[in-house]
C-alpha cells in the first residue's frame, strides 16, 4: 500500500516512538507571537532550561497590535507590556524577531510563506490554531497550546499521536464570483464545525491544482474550523514558482537539491485514506455564514434552515441560540440585509491577491455611506506591494480605511472592534459570539462578497456586480 | 503538574454544543503574561450582563447557587476554535479538574491534559443521563480504572485515555520532563537528517 503525502512527511520527522504512547515528532520551524509565548518562556526559565534550537524559531508581533500609528508606543498598557515582553524574551534567547516597525512584520501566517521560511516537507508549529495555513506548501503544520510551545522551546520536539487522514477532492471549474474562501466555507458547511476533528486533511483535485498559492493558503487556513488539526496540499510548479527567490528560500545548488526532495512529496496512487470526500467545484456558489460557528454557512442565495428541517433537538437548540445572538430568523434570506461594517483582513484573506480582488471590484466606485470599511493588510510587505500597485489610491477613493498590518478585527484584541448588535461582513475565519467585540454579529464571506457589501451597504450576491 | 487520580464531586451542567475557546475565555483577557488568575473571566460574556461583575446573568449555570463542583459537563465539540491554552488555565483556575462531553476538539484536549484537567469523553446517551440528574448528584471519576460513575444510580461508563497520558496524570509528570530526557536521541536524529538533506 502506498503512502500519503502526510505519511511521507510524518515518517521523516519521527525521532522515536514512546512504548504504548505517542511519537516524538521533530519540528523544523516554530513561529511565535506575543500572546501565546510569554508563559512558555517563563516555563522553561523556571525549569532552568534554555531554548534548545533558537535558530529554528521566528517571532513577530501581530495579535494585539494597533493598526494605526504603529510608530508610536502602544497605548493599551497590557498590550504594550506583552509586546515588550516578546522583545525581551527574544533578545534573551537569541530568537529572530520581526517586531512592530520591522519591514518583515505581519500576521505570522502571512509572513512565514512570504519570506520563504515555510517550505515543502517541513513540520511547522505555532501557538495559533491557524498554523494550518502553511499546509498549502505541502507541510505538516498545526496549532499548539502554550505548554506545547514550551516543549518545542525545550526540545524542538512534540509528543504526538498520528491523526487519521481525510482527503477532499474538488474537481472541475469554479463559477464566476466563486473564490477559495467560498470553497472552504462550502466544505465546512457540508461537514460541520467538528466534522474533521481527529483528522489531517489533504485537499486535492483539479480545482485545487489550478489555485494560486495564496488561494491554497486560504483553504488550508480554515481546516481548523471543521476541527481538523491541519490541512495540506501537495507542492507543484505553482508552489516552486511562488517560492523561488524569496529571502529564506534555498538558492543556487541548494534550490535544485531542494526541488528534487520536494518533487517526492505527493500521495501515492494506491494510498488509502480513512475518509474521502468528493466535491464538484461547479456546485459551489458564493458563500456566507448566518450563525455562530463557521459550519453554519450557506450559499448567499439560500435561506437560513427552518427548525422543522432539523431532526435532533440539540441541533434545534443550537440554531435557536445562534440566531437569537445574530438577530436573525429561521427560513430567512440574507440578501439585501443592511450591514454596518466590512472587515477585509486576517490570516485567511489579507494577502495581495485578496486586496487586488477587492480593488478590481471597487475601482471607480464609492462605499455605501452607512458602512464602515476596514482593510488591514496581512503584512508590511503586502502593504508596500499594495501601494506599488496603486491599490491604496483605489481604496482611499472608495472611502475604505487602509490600516497597518496585524490580526486586527478578526479577534478584536486591539481597538478594532465591531459594536454590540451591529453586523459585520468579515473575510476572517470565525463568527463565534463576541469574536469581533462583545455582542458583535459576524457574517463570514469571501473578499469579493465583502467588497460587494461595502459598495451596496447590504448583503449582495457579488455575481450581480460582475 | 499535580497528579490526578480520582475526582468525586457534584457537577456543573452546560448543555450547549460547539462551545468554542472564545466563549471559555474571550480574547480581551489574553493579554496576561502569567498562567494565573484566568478563572474570574471564565465564560465571562455568558456570566455577566455587559461585562459587569455586579450584574451576573441569573440563568447562567455558574451563577446558579444550586450547581457547584469540580466537574464541568458540556455539549459535544467542546473547546473548538482557537488554540489558546488560556481556556484550560481558566477552567483549572476556576476549580474544574475534569470536563465531561461526548466530543472534544483536539487542541483543547491536549491543552487540558497538559494542565491536569481531564477530558472525559462519554457517549451522547450517557451525557444526556448526566444532564437529567438532580443538581446535588455526585459523579465519581477514576483515572486508573478509566471509569465515570453516577453515584446516585450506579451507572458507570468507561472512557479512553492514551496509556502514556494516563501515566503522566497519575504521577503528575509532563511531556517536557519526558522530552528533555530524550536529548541524545533528538541530537542523533538531527545529525542524521542534516546528512540526508545536504
mmCIF file of C-alpha atoms in Angstrom, chain A residues 58-426:
data_model
loop_
_atom_site.group_PDB
_atom_site.id
_atom_site.type_symbol
_atom_site.label_atom_id
_atom_site.label_comp_id
_atom_site.label_asym_id
_atom_site.label_seq_id
_atom_site.Cartn_x
_atom_site.Cartn_y
_atom_site.Cartn_z
ATOM 1 C CA UNK A 58 10.886 33.141 14.132
ATOM 2 C CA UNK A 59 8.853 35.678 16.114
ATOM 3 C CA UNK A 60 6.516 38.504 15.208
ATOM 4 C CA UNK A 61 4.026 40.778 16.977
ATOM 5 C CA UNK A 62 0.588 40.551 15.360
ATOM 6 C CA UNK A 63 -2.338 39.571 17.623
ATOM 7 C CA UNK A 64 -2.807 42.570 19.896
ATOM 8 C CA UNK A 65 -1.031 45.333 17.933
ATOM 9 C CA UNK A 66 -2.808 48.539 16.890
ATOM 10 C CA UNK A 67 -3.317 49.100 13.146
ATOM 11 C CA UNK A 68 -2.873 52.869 13.414
ATOM 12 C CA UNK A 69 0.293 54.781 14.349
ATOM 13 C CA UNK A 70 2.461 51.731 14.817
ATOM 14 C CA UNK A 71 5.485 54.021 15.166
ATOM 15 C CA UNK A 72 4.127 55.335 18.489
ATOM 16 C CA UNK A 73 4.194 53.421 21.791
ATOM 17 C CA UNK A 74 1.137 51.124 22.085
ATOM 18 C CA UNK A 75 -1.500 52.972 24.110
ATOM 19 C CA UNK A 76 -3.100 49.934 25.732
ATOM 20 C CA UNK A 77 -0.861 49.163 28.682
ATOM 21 C CA UNK A 78 -1.338 45.394 28.769
ATOM 22 C CA UNK A 79 -0.747 45.057 25.019
ATOM 23 C CA UNK A 80 2.349 47.199 25.275
ATOM 24 C CA UNK A 81 3.720 45.046 28.110
ATOM 25 C CA UNK A 82 3.016 41.851 26.165
ATOM 26 C CA UNK A 83 4.843 43.145 23.073
ATOM 27 C CA UNK A 84 7.701 44.413 25.253
ATOM 28 C CA UNK A 85 7.955 41.011 26.903
ATOM 29 C CA UNK A 86 8.256 39.357 23.466
ATOM 30 C CA UNK A 87 11.152 41.689 22.604
ATOM 31 C CA UNK A 88 12.903 40.897 25.888
ATOM 32 C CA UNK A 89 12.337 37.150 25.591
ATOM 33 C CA UNK A 90 13.610 37.030 22.002
ATOM 34 C CA UNK A 91 16.683 39.093 22.866
ATOM 35 C CA UNK A 92 17.476 36.939 25.896
ATOM 36 C CA UNK A 93 17.135 33.670 23.977
ATOM 37 C CA UNK A 94 18.657 34.717 20.634
ATOM 38 C CA UNK A 95 15.449 34.450 18.578
ATOM 39 C CA UNK A 96 14.897 36.407 15.334
ATOM 40 C CA UNK A 97 12.074 38.890 15.912
ATOM 41 C CA UNK A 98 10.149 40.773 13.244
ATOM 42 C CA UNK A 99 8.530 43.118 15.715
ATOM 43 C CA UNK A 100 6.408 46.205 15.320
ATOM 44 C CA UNK A 101 8.092 48.622 12.920
ATOM 45 C CA UNK A 102 10.284 45.948 11.292
ATOM 46 C CA UNK A 103 9.772 45.761 7.498
ATOM 47 C CA UNK A 104 9.095 41.995 7.759
ATOM 48 C CA UNK A 105 6.415 42.352 10.474
ATOM 49 C CA UNK A 106 2.940 40.991 9.865
ATOM 50 C CA UNK A 107 0.494 38.231 10.686
ATOM 51 C CA UNK A 108 2.578 35.174 11.471
ATOM 52 C CA UNK A 109 0.837 33.016 8.829
ATOM 53 C CA UNK A 110 1.303 35.680 6.186
ATOM 54 C CA UNK A 111 4.991 36.406 6.776
ATOM 55 C CA UNK A 112 6.172 32.773 7.034
ATOM 56 C CA UNK A 113 5.256 31.944 3.415
ATOM 57 C CA UNK A 114 6.024 35.437 2.108
ATOM 58 C CA UNK A 115 9.611 35.298 3.399
ATOM 59 C CA UNK A 116 10.133 31.757 2.106
ATOM 60 C CA UNK A 117 10.535 30.384 5.647
ATOM 61 C CA UNK A 118 7.673 27.947 5.026
ATOM 62 C CA UNK A 119 8.978 25.189 2.725
ATOM 63 C CA UNK A 120 7.570 21.893 1.445
ATOM 64 C CA UNK A 121 8.137 18.809 3.574
ATOM 65 C CA UNK A 122 8.607 20.717 6.821
ATOM 66 C CA UNK A 123 6.927 20.249 10.167
ATOM 67 C CA UNK A 124 5.771 23.653 11.401
ATOM 68 C CA UNK A 125 4.053 24.657 14.631
ATOM 69 C CA UNK A 126 2.870 27.885 16.237
ATOM 70 C CA UNK A 127 0.774 28.734 19.253
ATOM 71 C CA UNK A 128 -2.124 29.614 16.988
ATOM 72 C CA UNK A 129 -4.752 27.330 15.505
ATOM 73 C CA UNK A 130 -4.462 28.833 12.021
ATOM 74 C CA UNK A 131 -0.955 27.443 11.633
ATOM 75 C CA UNK A 132 -2.696 25.023 9.260
ATOM 76 C CA UNK A 133 -2.246 27.813 6.656
ATOM 77 C CA UNK A 134 1.326 26.667 5.962
ATOM 78 C CA UNK A 135 -0.012 23.287 4.817
ATOM 79 C CA UNK A 136 -0.608 24.936 1.422
ATOM 80 C CA UNK A 137 3.114 24.296 0.732
ATOM 81 C CA UNK A 138 2.909 20.563 1.488
ATOM 82 C CA UNK A 139 3.926 20.805 5.129
ATOM 83 C CA UNK A 140 2.598 19.271 8.320
ATOM 84 C CA UNK A 141 1.647 22.476 10.088
ATOM 85 C CA UNK A 142 -0.615 22.719 13.096
ATOM 86 C CA UNK A 143 -1.555 24.933 16.018
ATOM 87 C CA UNK A 144 -0.426 24.149 19.544
ATOM 88 C CA UNK A 145 -1.072 25.335 23.090
ATOM 89 C CA UNK A 146 1.395 27.219 25.231
ATOM 90 C CA UNK A 147 2.598 24.096 27.114
ATOM 91 C CA UNK A 148 3.475 22.668 23.717
ATOM 92 C CA UNK A 149 5.265 25.897 22.754
ATOM 93 C CA UNK A 150 7.310 25.301 25.891
ATOM 94 C CA UNK A 151 8.023 21.707 24.811
ATOM 95 C CA UNK A 152 9.328 22.877 21.447
ATOM 96 C CA UNK A 153 11.446 25.531 23.164
ATOM 97 C CA UNK A 154 12.917 22.834 25.408
ATOM 98 C CA UNK A 155 13.463 20.043 22.859
ATOM 99 C CA UNK A 156 12.442 21.116 19.308
ATOM 100 C CA UNK A 157 10.028 18.161 19.537
ATOM 101 C CA UNK A 158 6.444 17.350 20.476
ATOM 102 C CA UNK A 159 4.829 14.136 21.642
ATOM 103 C CA UNK A 160 2.131 13.454 19.060
ATOM 104 C CA UNK A 161 -0.214 10.647 18.151
ATOM 105 C CA UNK A 162 -0.619 10.146 14.427
ATOM 106 C CA UNK A 163 -4.011 11.547 13.364
ATOM 107 C CA UNK A 164 -6.422 9.876 10.971
ATOM 108 C CA UNK A 165 -6.413 11.122 7.404
ATOM 109 C CA UNK A 166 -9.074 12.548 5.147
ATOM 110 C CA UNK A 167 -8.827 13.595 1.512
ATOM 111 C CA UNK A 168 -11.164 16.137 -0.007
ATOM 112 C CA UNK A 169 -11.151 16.066 -3.809
ATOM 113 C CA UNK A 170 -12.534 19.082 -5.603
ATOM 114 C CA UNK A 171 -12.898 18.540 -9.315
ATOM 115 C CA UNK A 172 -13.993 20.830 -12.115
ATOM 116 C CA UNK A 173 -14.299 24.532 -12.741
ATOM 117 C CA UNK A 174 -15.324 27.217 -10.263
ATOM 118 C CA UNK A 175 -18.131 29.519 -11.347
ATOM 119 C CA UNK A 176 -17.858 33.304 -11.727
ATOM 120 C CA UNK A 177 -17.543 35.162 -8.428
ATOM 121 C CA UNK A 178 -16.532 31.992 -6.570
ATOM 122 C CA UNK A 179 -13.106 32.042 -4.898
ATOM 123 C CA UNK A 180 -11.039 29.946 -2.467
ATOM 124 C CA UNK A 181 -12.888 31.276 0.584
ATOM 125 C CA UNK A 182 -16.167 30.011 -0.859
ATOM 126 C CA UNK A 183 -14.648 26.548 -1.387
ATOM 127 C CA UNK A 184 -13.608 26.208 2.239
ATOM 128 C CA UNK A 185 -16.831 27.728 3.638
ATOM 129 C CA UNK A 186 -18.747 25.260 1.436
ATOM 130 C CA UNK A 187 -16.738 22.304 2.769
ATOM 131 C CA UNK A 188 -17.169 23.363 6.408
ATOM 132 C CA UNK A 189 -20.920 23.921 5.948
ATOM 133 C CA UNK A 190 -21.106 20.438 4.442
ATOM 134 C CA UNK A 191 -19.236 18.536 7.157
ATOM 135 C CA UNK A 192 -19.833 20.854 10.185
ATOM 136 C CA UNK A 193 -17.560 22.661 12.625
ATOM 137 C CA UNK A 194 -16.491 19.367 14.200
ATOM 138 C CA UNK A 195 -16.655 17.163 11.107
ATOM 139 C CA UNK A 196 -12.914 16.698 10.640
ATOM 140 C CA UNK A 197 -11.871 16.523 14.306
ATOM 141 C CA UNK A 198 -9.126 13.932 14.732
ATOM 142 C CA UNK A 199 -8.107 14.173 11.066
ATOM 143 C CA UNK A 200 -5.455 15.794 8.951
ATOM 144 C CA UNK A 201 -6.969 16.782 5.619
ATOM 145 C CA UNK A 202 -5.332 16.683 2.187
ATOM 146 C CA UNK A 203 -7.026 18.904 -0.406
ATOM 147 C CA UNK A 204 -6.683 17.533 -3.916
ATOM 148 C CA UNK A 205 -8.306 17.527 -7.331
ATOM 149 C CA UNK A 206 -8.205 19.630 -10.476
ATOM 150 C CA UNK A 207 -9.866 22.682 -8.882
ATOM 151 C CA UNK A 208 -7.179 22.797 -6.164
ATOM 152 C CA UNK A 209 -4.312 22.331 -8.642
ATOM 153 C CA UNK A 210 -5.435 25.433 -10.536
ATOM 154 C CA UNK A 211 -5.407 27.656 -7.452
ATOM 155 C CA UNK A 212 -2.630 30.130 -6.699
ATOM 156 C CA UNK A 213 -0.563 29.663 -3.537
ATOM 157 C CA UNK A 214 -2.447 32.445 -1.790
ATOM 158 C CA UNK A 215 -5.788 30.812 -2.583
ATOM 159 C CA UNK A 216 -4.443 27.466 -1.329
ATOM 160 C CA UNK A 217 -3.397 29.191 1.900
ATOM 161 C CA UNK A 218 -6.955 30.486 2.397
ATOM 162 C CA UNK A 219 -8.255 26.919 2.143
ATOM 163 C CA UNK A 220 -5.671 25.289 4.416
ATOM 164 C CA UNK A 221 -6.058 28.183 6.883
ATOM 165 C CA UNK A 222 -9.649 27.258 7.758
ATOM 166 C CA UNK A 223 -9.031 23.486 8.164
ATOM 167 C CA UNK A 224 -9.222 24.025 11.916
ATOM 168 C CA UNK A 225 -12.750 25.434 11.540
ATOM 169 C CA UNK A 226 -14.031 21.929 10.798
ATOM 170 C CA UNK A 227 -11.983 20.555 13.679
ATOM 171 C CA UNK A 228 -9.059 19.253 11.582
ATOM 172 C CA UNK A 229 -5.668 19.660 13.167
ATOM 173 C CA UNK A 230 -4.325 20.736 9.811
ATOM 174 C CA UNK A 231 -4.747 20.631 6.073
ATOM 175 C CA UNK A 232 -2.215 20.242 3.301
ATOM 176 C CA UNK A 233 -1.812 20.375 -0.456
ATOM 177 C CA UNK A 234 0.929 18.623 -2.424
ATOM 178 C CA UNK A 235 3.532 21.069 -3.751
ATOM 179 C CA UNK A 236 3.777 21.565 -7.521
ATOM 180 C CA UNK A 237 5.185 24.009 -10.078
ATOM 181 C CA UNK A 238 2.854 26.743 -8.774
ATOM 182 C CA UNK A 239 4.431 26.255 -5.335
ATOM 183 C CA UNK A 240 8.014 26.381 -6.637
ATOM 184 C CA UNK A 241 7.357 29.439 -8.799
ATOM 185 C CA UNK A 242 5.907 31.234 -5.757
ATOM 186 C CA UNK A 243 8.873 30.299 -3.576
ATOM 187 C CA UNK A 244 11.807 30.930 -5.868
ATOM 188 C CA UNK A 245 13.850 33.970 -4.898
ATOM 189 C CA UNK A 246 12.116 34.615 -1.581
ATOM 190 C CA UNK A 247 14.546 35.740 1.146
ATOM 191 C CA UNK A 248 14.710 32.450 3.097
ATOM 192 C CA UNK A 249 14.171 30.085 0.162
ATOM 193 C CA UNK A 250 17.169 27.982 -0.845
ATOM 194 C CA UNK A 251 19.198 29.419 -3.746
ATOM 195 C CA UNK A 252 21.665 28.107 -6.332
ATOM 196 C CA UNK A 253 22.643 24.426 -5.880
ATOM 197 C CA UNK A 254 20.613 24.235 -2.694
ATOM 198 C CA UNK A 255 17.494 25.202 -4.671
ATOM 199 C CA UNK A 256 17.999 22.353 -7.157
ATOM 200 C CA UNK A 257 18.592 19.862 -4.348
ATOM 201 C CA UNK A 258 15.537 21.095 -2.512
ATOM 202 C CA UNK A 259 13.430 20.769 -5.678
ATOM 203 C CA UNK A 260 14.488 17.124 -6.001
ATOM 204 C CA UNK A 261 13.360 16.448 -2.443
ATOM 205 C CA UNK A 262 10.124 18.392 -2.815
ATOM 206 C CA UNK A 263 9.171 16.524 -6.003
ATOM 207 C CA UNK A 264 8.841 13.344 -3.896
ATOM 208 C CA UNK A 265 6.107 14.966 -1.842
ATOM 209 C CA UNK A 266 2.838 13.592 -3.189
ATOM 210 C CA UNK A 267 0.279 10.968 -2.228
ATOM 211 C CA UNK A 268 0.917 7.639 -3.953
ATOM 212 C CA UNK A 269 -1.842 6.414 -6.265
ATOM 213 C CA UNK A 270 -2.558 3.367 -4.110
ATOM 214 C CA UNK A 271 -2.539 5.209 -0.770
ATOM 215 C CA UNK A 272 -5.679 4.782 1.321
ATOM 216 C CA UNK A 273 -7.404 7.491 3.378
ATOM 217 C CA UNK A 274 -9.659 6.892 6.372
ATOM 218 C CA UNK A 275 -12.258 9.135 4.737
ATOM 219 C CA UNK A 276 -12.595 10.615 1.241
ATOM 220 C CA UNK A 277 -14.973 13.330 0.178
ATOM 221 C CA UNK A 278 -15.669 14.332 -3.432
ATOM 222 C CA UNK A 279 -16.908 17.772 -4.345
ATOM 223 C CA UNK A 280 -17.899 19.193 -7.703
ATOM 224 C CA UNK A 281 -16.471 22.713 -7.987
ATOM 225 C CA UNK A 282 -19.447 23.810 -10.076
ATOM 226 C CA UNK A 283 -21.793 23.166 -7.109
ATOM 227 C CA UNK A 284 -20.084 25.887 -5.068
ATOM 228 C CA UNK A 285 -21.702 29.333 -5.037
ATOM 229 C CA UNK A 286 -20.607 32.484 -3.191
ATOM 230 C CA UNK A 287 -20.999 31.577 0.492
ATOM 231 C CA UNK A 288 -21.952 33.393 3.693
ATOM 232 C CA UNK A 289 -22.398 32.295 7.301
ATOM 233 C CA UNK A 290 -25.514 33.072 9.317
ATOM 234 C CA UNK A 291 -24.688 31.523 12.690
ATOM 235 C CA UNK A 292 -22.071 31.481 15.426
ATOM 236 C CA UNK A 293 -19.732 28.797 14.183
ATOM 237 C CA UNK A 294 -18.113 28.533 10.739
ATOM 238 C CA UNK A 295 -20.129 25.394 9.938
ATOM 239 C CA UNK A 296 -23.319 27.480 9.898
ATOM 240 C CA UNK A 297 -22.890 28.674 6.340
ATOM 241 C CA UNK A 298 -24.890 28.604 3.101
ATOM 242 C CA UNK A 299 -24.879 29.814 -0.482
ATOM 243 C CA UNK A 300 -25.653 33.531 -0.455
ATOM 244 C CA UNK A 301 -28.882 32.860 -2.376
ATOM 245 C CA UNK A 302 -30.097 30.232 0.150
ATOM 246 C CA UNK A 303 -32.273 30.713 3.214
ATOM 247 C CA UNK A 304 -31.374 30.004 6.836
ATOM 248 C CA UNK A 305 -32.603 26.499 7.811
ATOM 249 C CA UNK A 306 -36.062 26.263 9.359
ATOM 250 C CA UNK A 307 -36.304 24.496 12.739
ATOM 251 C CA UNK A 308 -38.505 21.818 11.154
ATOM 252 C CA UNK A 309 -35.687 20.864 8.767
ATOM 253 C CA UNK A 310 -33.533 19.721 11.712
ATOM 254 C CA UNK A 311 -34.025 16.266 13.194
ATOM 255 C CA UNK A 312 -32.199 16.462 16.517
ATOM 256 C CA UNK A 313 -33.416 18.532 19.437
ATOM 257 C CA UNK A 314 -29.865 19.636 20.308
ATOM 258 C CA UNK A 315 -29.410 20.978 16.761
ATOM 259 C CA UNK A 316 -32.637 22.983 17.047
ATOM 260 C CA UNK A 317 -31.498 24.444 20.377
ATOM 261 C CA UNK A 318 -28.123 25.378 18.855
ATOM 262 C CA UNK A 319 -29.730 27.071 15.888
ATOM 263 C CA UNK A 320 -32.117 28.927 18.180
ATOM 264 C CA UNK A 321 -29.293 30.153 20.416
ATOM 265 C CA UNK A 322 -27.179 31.211 17.410
ATOM 266 C CA UNK A 323 -29.993 33.031 15.629
ATOM 267 C CA UNK A 324 -31.014 34.820 18.839
ATOM 268 C CA UNK A 325 -27.442 36.102 19.125
ATOM 269 C CA UNK A 326 -27.321 37.034 15.431
ATOM 270 C CA UNK A 327 -30.755 38.692 15.455
ATOM 271 C CA UNK A 328 -31.852 36.514 12.522
ATOM 272 C CA UNK A 329 -34.853 34.266 11.857
ATOM 273 C CA UNK A 330 -35.046 30.665 10.656
ATOM 274 C CA UNK A 331 -36.058 30.452 6.991
ATOM 275 C CA UNK A 332 -34.822 33.987 6.316
ATOM 276 C CA UNK A 333 -32.839 35.067 3.241
ATOM 277 C CA UNK A 334 -29.834 37.285 3.964
ATOM 278 C CA UNK A 335 -29.836 39.035 0.589
ATOM 279 C CA UNK A 336 -30.423 42.795 0.840
ATOM 280 C CA UNK A 337 -29.988 42.852 4.614
ATOM 281 C CA UNK A 338 -28.093 46.040 5.602
ATOM 282 C CA UNK A 339 -24.656 45.676 7.203
ATOM 283 C CA UNK A 340 -22.816 48.347 9.178
ATOM 284 C CA UNK A 341 -19.240 47.072 8.884
ATOM 285 C CA UNK A 342 -16.981 45.357 6.405
ATOM 286 C CA UNK A 343 -13.679 43.879 7.567
ATOM 287 C CA UNK A 344 -11.166 42.751 4.962
ATOM 288 C CA UNK A 345 -8.160 41.155 6.608
ATOM 289 C CA UNK A 346 -6.909 38.280 8.853
ATOM 290 C CA UNK A 347 -4.608 35.327 8.145
ATOM 291 C CA UNK A 348 -7.381 33.946 5.922
ATOM 292 C CA UNK A 349 -7.742 36.829 3.438
ATOM 293 C CA UNK A 350 -5.246 39.676 3.816
ATOM 294 C CA UNK A 351 -2.727 38.863 1.102
ATOM 295 C CA UNK A 352 -2.029 40.877 -2.020
ATOM 296 C CA UNK A 353 -4.345 38.791 -4.222
ATOM 297 C CA UNK A 354 -7.200 39.401 -1.774
ATOM 298 C CA UNK A 355 -6.551 43.129 -1.906
ATOM 299 C CA UNK A 356 -6.403 43.002 -5.720
ATOM 300 C CA UNK A 357 -9.755 41.194 -5.887
ATOM 301 C CA UNK A 358 -11.309 43.900 -3.738
ATOM 302 C CA UNK A 359 -9.639 46.741 -5.651
ATOM 303 C CA UNK A 360 -10.800 45.376 -9.015
ATOM 304 C CA UNK A 361 -14.387 45.367 -7.808
ATOM 305 C CA UNK A 362 -14.407 48.757 -6.098
ATOM 306 C CA UNK A 363 -12.324 50.696 -8.642
ATOM 307 C CA UNK A 364 -14.132 53.941 -9.560
ATOM 308 C CA UNK A 365 -16.850 53.149 -7.022
ATOM 309 C CA UNK A 366 -17.712 54.508 -3.591
ATOM 310 C CA UNK A 367 -18.574 52.624 -0.452
ATOM 311 C CA UNK A 368 -22.150 52.957 0.802
ATOM 312 C CA UNK A 369 -22.340 55.907 3.260
ATOM 313 C CA UNK A 370 -23.785 53.759 6.090
ATOM 314 C CA UNK A 371 -20.953 51.208 6.033
ATOM 315 C CA UNK A 372 -17.556 51.446 7.691
ATOM 316 C CA UNK A 373 -14.907 49.568 5.763
ATOM 317 C CA UNK A 374 -11.655 48.490 7.344
ATOM 318 C CA UNK A 375 -8.992 46.902 5.194
ATOM 319 C CA UNK A 376 -5.999 45.521 7.064
ATOM 320 C CA UNK A 377 -3.094 44.071 5.057
ATOM 321 C CA UNK A 378 -1.562 40.871 6.425
ATOM 322 C CA UNK A 379 1.968 42.205 6.475
ATOM 323 C CA UNK A 380 4.052 45.281 5.907
ATOM 324 C CA UNK A 381 5.187 43.669 2.675
ATOM 325 C CA UNK A 382 1.583 43.306 1.485
ATOM 326 C CA UNK A 383 1.016 46.966 2.401
ATOM 327 C CA UNK A 384 4.089 48.055 0.403
ATOM 328 C CA UNK A 385 3.040 45.960 -2.597
ATOM 329 C CA UNK A 386 -0.495 47.385 -2.466
ATOM 330 C CA UNK A 387 0.985 50.853 -2.576
ATOM 331 C CA UNK A 388 3.275 49.997 -5.501
ATOM 332 C CA UNK A 389 0.235 48.834 -7.429
ATOM 333 C CA UNK A 390 -1.767 51.915 -6.518
ATOM 334 C CA UNK A 391 -4.399 49.921 -4.625
ATOM 335 C CA UNK A 392 -4.166 52.382 -1.742
ATOM 336 C CA UNK A 393 -5.413 55.121 -4.077
ATOM 337 C CA UNK A 394 -8.383 52.991 -5.180
ATOM 338 C CA UNK A 395 -9.275 52.199 -1.549
ATOM 339 C CA UNK A 396 -8.964 55.832 -0.472
ATOM 340 C CA UNK A 397 -11.190 56.963 -3.358
ATOM 341 C CA UNK A 398 -13.764 54.347 -2.383
ATOM 342 C CA UNK A 399 -13.782 55.546 1.222
ATOM 343 C CA UNK A 400 -12.126 52.407 2.616
ATOM 344 C CA UNK A 401 -9.828 52.823 5.571
ATOM 345 C CA UNK A 402 -6.499 51.116 4.827
ATOM 346 C CA UNK A 403 -4.677 50.278 8.063
ATOM 347 C CA UNK A 404 -1.313 48.837 9.127
ATOM 348 C CA UNK A 405 -0.604 45.087 9.383
ATOM 349 C CA UNK A 406 -1.947 42.863 12.161
ATOM 350 C CA UNK A 407 -4.710 40.452 13.201
ATOM 351 C CA UNK A 408 -6.993 43.404 13.970
ATOM 352 C CA UNK A 409 -10.779 42.914 13.982
ATOM 353 C CA UNK A 410 -10.509 39.159 13.374
ATOM 354 C CA UNK A 411 -10.319 38.681 17.128
ATOM 355 C CA UNK A 412 -10.687 42.209 18.469
ATOM 356 C CA UNK A 413 -7.708 42.135 20.849
ATOM 357 C CA UNK A 414 -6.787 45.670 19.826
ATOM 358 C CA UNK A 415 -9.094 48.704 19.316
ATOM 359 C CA UNK A 416 -10.536 47.378 16.025
ATOM 360 C CA UNK A 417 -13.873 46.068 17.244
ATOM 361 C CA UNK A 418 -17.428 45.828 15.961
ATOM 362 C CA UNK A 419 -20.013 47.423 18.325
ATOM 363 C CA UNK A 420 -22.619 45.208 20.021
ATOM 364 C CA UNK A 421 -25.606 44.312 17.868
ATOM 365 C CA UNK A 422 -24.094 45.550 14.593
ATOM 366 C CA UNK A 423 -23.426 43.364 11.562
ATOM 367 C CA UNK A 424 -20.013 42.887 10.006
ATOM 368 C CA UNK A 425 -19.252 41.049 6.797
ATOM 369 C CA UNK A 426 -15.798 39.749 7.533
#
